[in-house]
mmCIF file of C-alpha atoms and ligand atoms in Angstrom:
data_model
loop_
_atom_site.group_PDB
_atom_site.id
_atom_site.type_symbol
_atom_site.label_atom_id
_atom_site.label_comp_id
_atom_site.label_asym_id
_atom_site.label_seq_id
_atom_site.Cartn_x
_atom_site.Cartn_y
_atom_site.Cartn_z
ATOM 1 C CA MET A 176 0.000 0.000 0.000
ATOM 2 C CA LEU A 177 1.356 3.422 -0.977
ATOM 3 C CA ASN A 178 1.285 6.771 0.777
ATOM 4 C CA ASN A 179 1.637 10.226 -0.793
ATOM 5 C CA VAL A 180 3.509 12.403 1.682
ATOM 6 C CA ALA A 181 5.210 15.782 2.025
ATOM 7 C CA LEU A 182 8.648 14.813 3.313
ATOM 8 C CA PHE A 183 10.750 17.583 4.894
ATOM 9 C CA THR A 184 14.179 16.143 4.013
ATOM 10 C CA GLU A 185 15.968 18.921 5.926
ATOM 11 C CA PRO A 186 15.061 22.514 6.861
ATOM 12 C CA LYS A 187 13.656 24.471 3.863
ATOM 13 C CA SER A 188 13.463 21.400 1.642
ATOM 14 C CA ILE A 189 10.218 19.551 0.895
ATOM 15 C CA ASN A 190 9.968 16.465 -1.322
ATOM 16 C CA LEU A 191 6.583 15.192 -2.431
ATOM 17 C CA GLN A 192 7.050 11.433 -2.367
ATOM 18 C CA THR A 193 5.113 8.217 -2.709
ATOM 19 C CA ILE A 194 6.356 5.745 -0.128
ATOM 20 C CA ASP A 195 5.361 2.299 1.132
ATOM 21 C CA ILE A 196 3.275 2.167 4.295
ATOM 22 C CA PRO A 197 5.047 -0.105 6.795
ATOM 23 C CA LYS A 198 3.036 -2.932 8.378
ATOM 24 C CA ILE A 199 1.260 -1.632 11.487
ATOM 25 C CA LYS A 200 2.152 -3.111 14.884
ATOM 26 C CA GLU A 201 -0.430 -5.047 16.930
ATOM 27 C CA SER A 202 -1.215 -2.020 19.113
ATOM 28 C CA GLU A 203 -1.418 0.482 16.248
ATOM 29 C CA ILE A 204 -4.038 1.786 13.850
ATOM 30 C CA LEU A 205 -3.744 3.167 10.324
ATOM 31 C CA VAL A 206 -5.643 6.421 9.791
ATOM 32 C CA LYS A 207 -6.606 7.910 6.427
ATOM 33 C CA THR A 208 -6.084 11.648 6.902
ATOM 34 C CA ALA A 209 -9.108 13.877 6.363
ATOM 35 C CA TYR A 210 -7.755 17.283 7.442
ATOM 36 C CA CYS A 211 -4.538 18.435 9.060
ATOM 37 C CA GLY A 212 -3.970 21.945 10.386
ATOM 38 C CA LEU A 213 -0.855 23.818 9.287
ATOM 39 C CA CYS A 214 0.497 25.147 12.571
ATOM 40 C CA GLY A 215 3.234 27.553 13.666
ATOM 41 C CA THR A 216 5.227 24.495 14.734
ATOM 42 C CA ASP A 217 5.199 23.271 11.105
ATOM 43 C CA ILE A 218 6.624 26.619 10.003
ATOM 44 C CA HIS A 219 9.313 26.316 12.701
ATOM 45 C CA LEU A 220 9.999 22.764 11.407
ATOM 46 C CA TYR A 221 10.321 24.114 7.864
ATOM 47 C CA ASP A 222 12.740 26.776 9.122
ATOM 48 C CA GLY A 223 14.739 24.240 11.169
ATOM 49 C CA LYS A 224 13.890 25.922 14.484
ATOM 50 C CA VAL A 225 12.512 22.941 16.415
ATOM 51 C CA PRO A 226 15.436 21.572 18.449
ATOM 52 C CA PHE A 227 13.910 18.095 18.964
ATOM 53 C CA ALA A 228 12.769 17.484 15.335
ATOM 54 C CA ASN A 229 13.978 14.401 13.419
ATOM 55 C CA TYR A 230 14.625 14.932 9.685
ATOM 56 C CA PRO A 231 13.704 13.525 7.236
ATOM 57 C CA LEU A 232 10.204 14.032 8.605
ATOM 58 C CA VAL A 233 6.605 14.137 7.431
ATOM 59 C CA PRO A 234 5.125 16.902 9.660
ATOM 60 C CA GLY A 235 1.426 17.374 10.474
ATOM 61 C CA HIS A 236 0.178 16.951 14.053
ATOM 62 C CA GLU A 237 -3.322 18.544 14.157
ATOM 63 C CA PHE A 238 -5.417 15.994 12.323
ATOM 64 C CA SER A 239 -8.569 13.995 11.940
ATOM 65 C CA GLY A 240 -9.360 11.029 9.733
ATOM 66 C CA GLU A 241 -10.879 7.604 9.368
ATOM 67 C CA ILE A 242 -9.484 4.312 10.671
ATOM 68 C CA ILE A 243 -8.730 1.902 7.847
ATOM 69 C CA LYS A 244 -6.687 -0.751 9.711
ATOM 70 C CA VAL A 245 -6.699 -1.899 13.330
ATOM 71 C CA GLY A 246 -3.855 -3.927 14.910
ATOM 72 C CA SER A 247 -4.740 -7.326 16.380
ATOM 73 C CA LYS A 248 -4.106 -6.280 19.994
ATOM 74 C CA VAL A 249 -5.814 -2.883 20.001
ATOM 75 C CA LYS A 250 -7.725 -2.809 23.289
ATOM 76 C CA ASN A 251 -9.910 0.291 23.113
ATOM 77 C CA ASP A 252 -13.156 0.038 21.242
ATOM 78 C CA LEU A 253 -11.840 1.182 17.834
ATOM 79 C CA LYS A 254 -12.861 -0.301 14.516
ATOM 80 C CA ILE A 255 -12.392 0.219 10.800
ATOM 81 C CA GLY A 256 -14.506 3.144 9.601
ATOM 82 C CA ASP A 257 -14.412 5.043 12.911
ATOM 83 C CA ARG A 258 -13.823 8.781 12.582
ATOM 84 C CA VAL A 259 -11.017 9.821 14.923
ATOM 85 C CA ALA A 260 -8.959 12.819 15.993
ATOM 86 C CA ILE A 261 -5.418 12.113 17.138
ATOM 87 C CA ASN A 262 -3.461 13.440 20.093
ATOM 88 C CA PRO A 263 0.016 13.554 18.527
ATOM 89 C CA ASN A 264 1.886 13.618 21.855
ATOM 90 C CA LEU A 265 3.064 10.162 22.902
ATOM 91 C CA SER A 266 4.248 9.173 26.363
ATOM 92 C CA CYS A 267 5.216 5.933 28.130
ATOM 93 C CA TYR A 268 1.497 5.047 28.153
ATOM 94 C CA ASP A 269 1.355 5.057 24.340
ATOM 95 C CA LEU A 270 4.854 3.724 23.671
ATOM 96 C CA GLN A 271 4.224 0.718 25.956
ATOM 97 C CA LYS A 272 7.164 1.518 28.214
ATOM 98 C CA LYS A 273 7.560 1.253 31.964
ATOM 99 C CA LEU A 274 6.186 4.551 33.317
ATOM 100 C CA CYS A 275 8.880 7.211 33.754
ATOM 101 C CA TYR A 276 9.090 9.661 36.679
ATOM 102 C CA TYR A 277 6.712 12.158 35.006
ATOM 103 C CA CYS A 278 4.222 9.597 33.673
ATOM 104 C CA GLU A 279 3.991 8.152 37.206
ATOM 105 C CA LYS A 280 2.919 11.631 38.350
ATOM 106 C CA ASN A 281 0.435 11.915 35.444
ATOM 107 C CA ARG A 282 2.531 14.725 33.960
ATOM 108 C CA LYS A 283 2.922 12.797 30.741
ATOM 109 C CA HIS A 284 3.691 15.893 28.642
ATOM 110 C CA PHE A 285 7.115 15.888 30.338
ATOM 111 C CA CYS A 286 7.616 12.161 29.625
ATOM 112 C CA VAL A 287 11.315 11.348 29.193
ATOM 113 C CA ALA A 288 10.401 9.080 26.253
ATOM 114 C CA TRP A 289 8.122 11.767 24.686
ATOM 115 C CA GLU A 290 7.616 11.537 20.930
ATOM 116 C CA ALA A 291 5.210 13.534 18.791
ATOM 117 C CA ILE A 292 3.545 12.452 15.574
ATOM 118 C CA GLY A 293 4.465 15.108 13.018
ATOM 119 C CA VAL A 294 7.467 16.379 15.010
ATOM 120 C CA THR A 295 9.695 13.425 15.883
ATOM 121 C CA LEU A 296 7.636 10.751 14.043
ATOM 122 C CA ASN A 297 6.000 10.926 10.617
ATOM 123 C CA GLY A 298 2.711 12.812 10.679
ATOM 124 C CA ALA A 299 -0.327 13.805 8.687
ATOM 125 C CA PHE A 300 0.888 15.834 5.725
ATOM 126 C CA ALA A 301 0.237 12.438 4.197
ATOM 127 C CA GLU A 302 -2.671 10.362 2.960
ATOM 128 C CA TYR A 303 -2.149 7.805 5.732
ATOM 129 C CA VAL A 304 -0.670 7.941 9.241
ATOM 130 C CA ILE A 305 0.262 5.116 11.624
ATOM 131 C CA CYS A 306 -0.701 5.930 15.237
ATOM 132 C CA PRO A 307 -0.708 4.070 18.555
ATOM 133 C CA SER A 308 -4.370 3.250 19.204
ATOM 134 C CA THR A 309 -4.177 4.913 22.638
ATOM 135 C CA VAL A 310 -3.981 8.427 21.134
ATOM 136 C CA ALA A 311 -7.087 8.096 18.932
ATOM 137 C CA TYR A 312 -10.281 9.810 20.116
ATOM 138 C CA LYS A 313 -13.585 8.923 18.484
ATOM 139 C CA ILE A 314 -15.225 12.017 17.042
ATOM 140 C CA PRO A 315 -18.795 12.606 18.282
ATOM 141 C CA ASP A 316 -21.378 12.201 15.481
ATOM 142 C CA ASN A 317 -22.303 15.878 15.445
ATOM 143 C CA VAL A 318 -18.684 17.081 15.018
ATOM 144 C CA SER A 319 -17.300 17.341 11.471
ATOM 145 C CA LEU A 320 -13.883 15.957 10.490
ATOM 146 C CA LYS A 321 -12.881 19.539 9.715
ATOM 147 C CA ALA A 322 -13.778 20.812 13.191
ATOM 148 C CA ALA A 323 -12.186 17.727 14.787
ATOM 149 C CA ALA A 324 -8.818 18.654 13.226
ATOM 150 C CA PHE A 325 -8.828 21.414 15.881
ATOM 151 C CA MET A 326 -8.961 18.958 18.812
ATOM 152 C CA GLU A 327 -5.202 19.183 19.397
ATOM 153 C CA PRO A 328 -4.747 22.983 19.378
ATOM 154 C CA LEU A 329 -7.964 23.417 21.390
ATOM 155 C CA ALA A 330 -6.692 20.873 23.920
ATOM 156 C CA CYS A 331 -3.447 22.891 24.163
ATOM 157 C CA CYS A 332 -5.501 26.031 24.948
ATOM 158 C CA LEU A 333 -7.457 24.126 27.613
ATOM 159 C CA HIS A 334 -4.236 22.910 29.234
ATOM 160 C CA GLY A 335 -2.854 26.468 29.279
ATOM 161 C CA LEU A 336 -6.029 27.740 30.935
ATOM 162 C CA ASN A 337 -6.011 24.798 33.388
ATOM 163 C CA ASN A 338 -2.559 25.872 34.536
ATOM 164 C CA MET A 339 -4.044 29.001 36.120
ATOM 165 C CA THR A 340 -7.417 29.870 37.585
ATOM 166 C CA ILE A 341 -9.564 32.371 35.713
ATOM 167 C CA MET A 342 -12.588 33.902 37.416
ATOM 168 C CA ASP A 343 -15.665 35.283 35.673
ATOM 169 C CA SER A 344 -14.964 38.741 37.090
ATOM 170 C CA ASP A 345 -11.470 38.811 35.527
ATOM 171 C CA VAL A 346 -10.429 41.087 32.694
ATOM 172 C CA VAL A 347 -8.364 39.027 30.231
ATOM 173 C CA PHE A 348 -5.913 40.488 27.704
ATOM 174 C CA ILE A 349 -5.032 38.274 24.719
ATOM 175 C CA ILE A 350 -1.979 39.439 22.778
ATOM 176 C CA GLY A 351 -2.043 38.084 19.229
ATOM 177 C CA CYS A 352 -5.115 36.751 17.406
ATOM 178 C CA GLY A 353 -3.543 34.265 15.053
ATOM 179 C CA PRO A 354 -5.362 30.913 15.006
ATOM 180 C CA ILE A 355 -4.168 30.060 18.537
ATOM 181 C CA GLY A 356 -5.133 33.451 20.002
ATOM 182 C CA LEU A 357 -8.553 33.151 18.332
ATOM 183 C CA LEU A 358 -9.037 29.618 19.712
ATOM 184 C CA MET A 359 -8.018 30.869 23.153
ATOM 185 C CA LEU A 360 -10.562 33.697 22.819
ATOM 186 C CA SER A 361 -13.227 31.182 21.689
ATOM 187 C CA VAL A 362 -12.628 28.944 24.720
ATOM 188 C CA ILE A 363 -12.663 31.844 27.189
ATOM 189 C CA LYS A 364 -15.828 33.321 25.678
ATOM 190 C CA ALA A 365 -17.533 29.890 25.587
ATOM 191 C CA THR A 366 -16.696 28.926 29.157
ATOM 192 C CA THR A 367 -16.488 32.162 31.204
ATOM 193 C CA SER A 368 -18.106 35.580 31.346
ATOM 194 C CA CYS A 369 -14.770 37.423 31.454
ATOM 195 C CA LYS A 370 -14.325 40.728 29.678
ATOM 196 C CA VAL A 371 -11.666 40.142 27.002
ATOM 197 C CA ILE A 372 -9.383 42.752 25.435
ATOM 198 C CA VAL A 373 -7.394 41.636 22.378
ATOM 199 C CA SER A 374 -4.485 43.169 20.497
ATOM 200 C CA GLU A 375 -3.795 42.137 16.893
ATOM 201 C CA PRO A 376 -2.283 44.039 13.956
ATOM 202 C CA VAL A 377 -3.965 42.062 11.122
ATOM 203 C CA ASN A 378 -7.358 43.376 10.038
ATOM 204 C CA SER A 379 -9.101 40.048 9.223
ATOM 205 C CA ARG A 380 -7.987 38.612 12.557
ATOM 206 C CA ARG A 381 -9.410 41.595 14.456
ATOM 207 C CA ASN A 382 -12.695 41.076 12.573
ATOM 208 C CA LEU A 383 -12.730 37.396 13.583
ATOM 209 C CA ALA A 384 -12.007 38.388 17.201
ATOM 210 C CA ARG A 385 -15.003 40.734 17.060
ATOM 211 C CA LYS A 386 -17.255 37.949 15.716
ATOM 212 C CA ILE A 387 -16.055 35.532 18.404
ATOM 213 C CA GLY A 388 -17.002 38.089 21.041
ATOM 214 C CA ALA A 389 -13.923 40.082 22.101
ATOM 215 C CA ASP A 390 -15.099 43.106 24.097
ATOM 216 C CA VAL A 391 -12.279 45.519 23.263
ATOM 217 C CA ILE A 392 -10.290 45.113 20.043
ATOM 218 C CA LEU A 393 -6.986 46.936 19.685
ATOM 219 C CA ASN A 394 -4.584 47.413 16.815
ATOM 220 C CA PRO A 395 -1.051 47.652 18.265
ATOM 221 C CA LEU A 396 0.070 49.562 15.147
ATOM 222 C CA SER A 397 -2.343 52.442 15.711
ATOM 223 C CA ASP A 398 -3.830 52.229 19.227
ATOM 224 C CA GLU A 399 -2.170 53.396 22.443
ATOM 225 C CA ILE A 400 -2.428 50.067 24.285
ATOM 226 C CA VAL A 401 -1.414 51.121 27.829
ATOM 227 C CA PRO A 402 -3.842 54.068 28.250
ATOM 228 C CA ILE A 403 -6.704 52.016 26.785
ATOM 229 C CA ILE A 404 -6.022 49.095 29.139
ATOM 230 C CA ASN A 405 -5.873 51.556 32.027
ATOM 231 C CA SER A 406 -9.201 53.097 31.093
ATOM 232 C CA GLU A 407 -10.801 49.639 30.668
ATOM 233 C CA THR A 408 -9.583 48.484 34.101
ATOM 234 C CA CYS A 409 -9.967 51.591 36.331
ATOM 235 C CA ASP A 410 -6.184 52.087 36.107
ATOM 236 C CA LYS A 411 -5.538 48.692 37.717
ATOM 237 C CA GLY A 412 -4.303 46.567 34.792
ATOM 238 C CA VAL A 413 -5.702 43.250 33.615
ATOM 239 C CA ASP A 414 -6.131 40.175 35.811
ATOM 240 C CA VAL A 415 -4.935 37.710 33.174
ATOM 241 C CA ALA A 416 -2.710 38.286 30.132
ATOM 242 C CA ILE A 417 -2.213 35.554 27.530
ATOM 243 C CA GLU A 418 0.723 35.921 25.155
ATOM 244 C CA CYS A 419 -0.074 34.136 21.874
ATOM 245 C CA VAL A 420 2.699 35.527 19.670
ATOM 246 C CA GLY A 421 6.003 34.062 20.874
ATOM 247 C CA LEU A 422 8.108 37.233 20.990
ATOM 248 C CA SER A 423 10.074 38.857 23.829
ATOM 249 C CA ASN A 424 8.335 42.222 23.555
ATOM 250 C CA THR A 425 4.826 40.722 23.665
ATOM 251 C CA ALA A 426 5.798 38.524 26.644
ATOM 252 C CA LYS A 427 7.039 41.677 28.356
ATOM 253 C CA GLN A 428 3.835 43.488 27.426
ATOM 254 C CA ALA A 429 1.759 40.634 28.922
ATOM 255 C CA ILE A 430 3.581 40.817 32.263
ATOM 256 C CA GLY A 431 3.624 44.633 32.225
ATOM 257 C CA SER A 432 -0.155 44.851 31.693
ATOM 258 C CA LEU A 433 -1.066 42.975 34.892
ATOM 259 C CA ASN A 434 -3.036 44.131 37.911
ATOM 260 C CA LYS A 435 -1.886 43.203 41.444
ATOM 261 C CA GLY A 436 -2.257 39.435 41.790
ATOM 262 C CA GLY A 437 -2.236 39.173 37.987
ATOM 263 C CA LYS A 438 -1.319 36.101 35.977
ATOM 264 C CA ALA A 439 0.518 35.944 32.661
ATOM 265 C CA LEU A 440 0.353 32.848 30.478
ATOM 266 C CA ILE A 441 3.222 32.539 28.012
ATOM 267 C CA PHE A 442 1.539 30.510 25.278
ATOM 268 C CA GLY A 443 3.220 31.578 22.017
ATOM 269 C CA VAL A 444 6.247 29.494 21.018
ATOM 270 C CA ALA A 445 9.276 31.768 21.381
ATOM 271 C CA ASP A 446 12.661 31.303 19.775
ATOM 272 C CA PRO A 447 14.799 29.157 22.136
ATOM 273 C CA LEU A 448 17.300 32.032 22.477
ATOM 274 C CA SER A 449 14.852 34.836 23.337
ATOM 275 C CA THR A 450 14.891 36.337 26.834
ATOM 276 C CA ILE A 451 13.319 39.263 28.729
ATOM 277 C CA ASP A 452 14.276 41.409 31.726
ATOM 278 C CA LEU A 453 11.959 41.097 34.709
ATOM 279 C CA ASP A 454 11.159 43.685 37.372
ATOM 280 C CA ILE A 455 11.480 41.159 40.179
ATOM 281 C CA HIS A 456 10.505 43.616 42.900
ATOM 282 C CA ARG A 457 7.155 44.030 41.132
ATOM 283 C CA LEU A 458 6.753 40.221 40.915
ATOM 284 C CA TYR A 459 7.247 40.112 44.675
ATOM 285 C CA SER A 460 5.205 43.105 45.807
ATOM 286 C CA ASN A 461 2.327 42.715 43.320
ATOM 287 C CA GLU A 462 2.224 38.917 43.546
ATOM 288 C CA ILE A 463 2.586 38.534 39.791
ATOM 289 C CA SER A 464 2.524 34.939 38.517
ATOM 290 C CA ILE A 465 3.923 33.756 35.188
ATOM 291 C CA PHE A 466 2.760 30.446 33.732
ATOM 292 C CA GLY A 467 4.054 28.328 30.881
ATOM 293 C CA SER A 468 2.096 25.701 28.999
ATOM 294 C CA PHE A 469 3.387 22.774 26.960
ATOM 295 C CA THR A 470 1.117 20.607 24.787
ATOM 296 C CA ASN A 471 -2.147 19.067 25.918
ATOM 297 C CA PRO A 472 -2.014 16.408 28.632
ATOM 298 C CA ASN A 473 -5.470 15.108 29.585
ATOM 299 C CA THR A 474 -7.497 17.786 27.764
ATOM 300 C CA ASN A 475 -8.327 16.150 24.406
ATOM 301 C CA MET A 476 -11.660 14.651 25.515
ATOM 302 C CA ARG A 477 -12.744 18.012 26.848
ATOM 303 C CA ALA A 478 -11.779 19.688 23.564
ATOM 304 C CA LEU A 479 -14.007 17.262 21.621
ATOM 305 C CA ASP A 480 -16.722 17.770 24.209
ATOM 306 C CA LEU A 481 -16.655 21.561 23.691
ATOM 307 C CA LEU A 482 -16.889 21.030 19.918
ATOM 308 C CA SER A 483 -19.814 18.628 20.282
ATOM 309 C CA LYS A 484 -21.717 20.944 22.645
ATOM 310 C CA ASP A 485 -21.655 23.480 19.851
ATOM 311 C CA ILE A 486 -20.695 26.316 22.192
ATOM 312 C CA LEU A 487 -17.685 27.163 20.068
ATOM 313 C CA THR A 488 -16.764 26.588 16.451
ATOM 314 C CA PRO A 489 -13.300 26.836 14.914
ATOM 315 C CA ILE A 490 -14.646 26.771 11.333
ATOM 316 C CA PRO A 491 -14.671 30.584 10.722
ATOM 317 C CA ILE A 492 -10.959 30.659 11.631
ATOM 318 C CA ILE A 493 -10.163 28.544 8.527
ATOM 319 C CA SER A 494 -9.150 30.826 5.661
ATOM 320 C CA HIS A 495 -7.672 28.330 3.175
ATOM 321 C CA GLU A 496 -7.496 24.633 2.318
ATOM 322 C CA PHE A 497 -4.648 23.195 0.258
ATOM 323 C CA PRO A 498 -3.865 19.702 -1.018
ATOM 324 C CA ILE A 499 -0.569 18.183 0.162
ATOM 325 C CA LYS A 500 1.063 18.813 -3.189
ATOM 326 C CA ARG A 501 0.658 22.581 -2.693
ATOM 327 C CA ILE A 502 2.088 22.627 0.828
ATOM 328 C CA GLU A 503 5.012 24.930 -0.045
ATOM 329 C CA GLU A 504 2.502 27.490 -1.334
ATOM 330 C CA ALA A 505 0.584 27.205 1.949
ATOM 331 C CA ILE A 506 3.786 27.733 3.958
ATOM 332 C CA SER A 507 4.796 30.814 1.951
ATOM 333 C CA LEU A 508 1.295 32.225 2.331
ATOM 334 C CA ILE A 509 1.582 32.001 6.133
ATOM 335 C CA LYS A 510 5.093 33.441 6.070
ATOM 336 C CA SER A 511 3.946 36.385 3.918
ATOM 337 C CA HIS A 512 1.900 37.760 6.885
ATOM 338 C CA VAL A 513 -0.704 39.194 4.513
ATOM 339 C CA ASP A 514 -4.268 39.981 5.544
ATOM 340 C CA ASN A 515 -6.978 37.299 5.244
ATOM 341 C CA VAL A 516 -4.627 34.386 5.976
ATOM 342 C CA ASN A 517 -5.713 32.648 9.143
ATOM 343 C CA LYS A 518 -5.858 28.883 9.774
ATOM 344 C CA ILE A 519 -4.823 26.793 6.782
ATOM 345 C CA LEU A 520 -5.938 23.163 6.570
ATOM 346 C CA ILE A 521 -4.095 20.615 4.456
ATOM 347 C CA ASN A 522 -6.123 17.777 2.987
ATOM 348 C CA PRO A 523 -4.738 14.921 0.924
HETATM 349 ZN ZN1 LIG B 84 0.081 22.773 16.462
HETATM 350 ZN ZN1 LIG B 85 6.938 8.692 30.478
#
């Protein structure tokens, strides 16, 4: 059986290839890809900026599809024809290893044996993907394959929000409304009654933020952010700031915008070498907390649940769909930072 894939042979080099699909192991399933999100991580993989990537690699980690083969020892109730979304992050549980220190503590995102489909293992910029059966989640009947391709990034947002406590009376500031910032906004608006201020330079993304329900929408290229935040918060600052860009200056802005007792979530993926200066006296006296968030341990079911309850939809965030063979065009479109480019889905 053959598989058409986009193979990243090394940074900045993509080969469209037809390769043999290896025989699946007893505990694995073979999934026919329906949709796979093109994510910032894929752009970092293309640029060679993911330290733990293994080239040659077929990327693609945000995907949904249909099961077409099931290994003989697959235990969970999965069968051929099932529609599934995949959690790409594998730990000792999925790799059938003795549990490591972190897996024992149910902090499997720090697993010492961690692998990720589409980052260290071949992923879903391909017609078919081999996955351990333990990372497949059946898609509820009322959720489309397209929406289900957002399970993974939504689950990442849920994990980030789980890492801190948000109260309904909080004012939240989201910096950056790319697909992840917009998903974060969608989750907060669907599950809390917080007032949300967003900052985003791209016009179409500000319009999407407005449709999703952002209360105050700022353009950092033309608005004076600090005075507006002060006037929206009685000069106190925001209770929660979520950085969804991955730059030093926006991380600094997130921390700088906080009220006493405020919490900053650093959610954007920064360059491994970027740093910021911290006013540590202010951290101490204002009880400022800074949170990180890595991947999506234990939040995938909840992400599918939110999609099936129909209280949020990621579909308007999709701006383009491309077949695998046009993946380089999709990557350059994202890198061009033009208006009207939001989430891009790749389908075989
Ligand atoms: Zn991603
Ligand atoms: Zn482990």
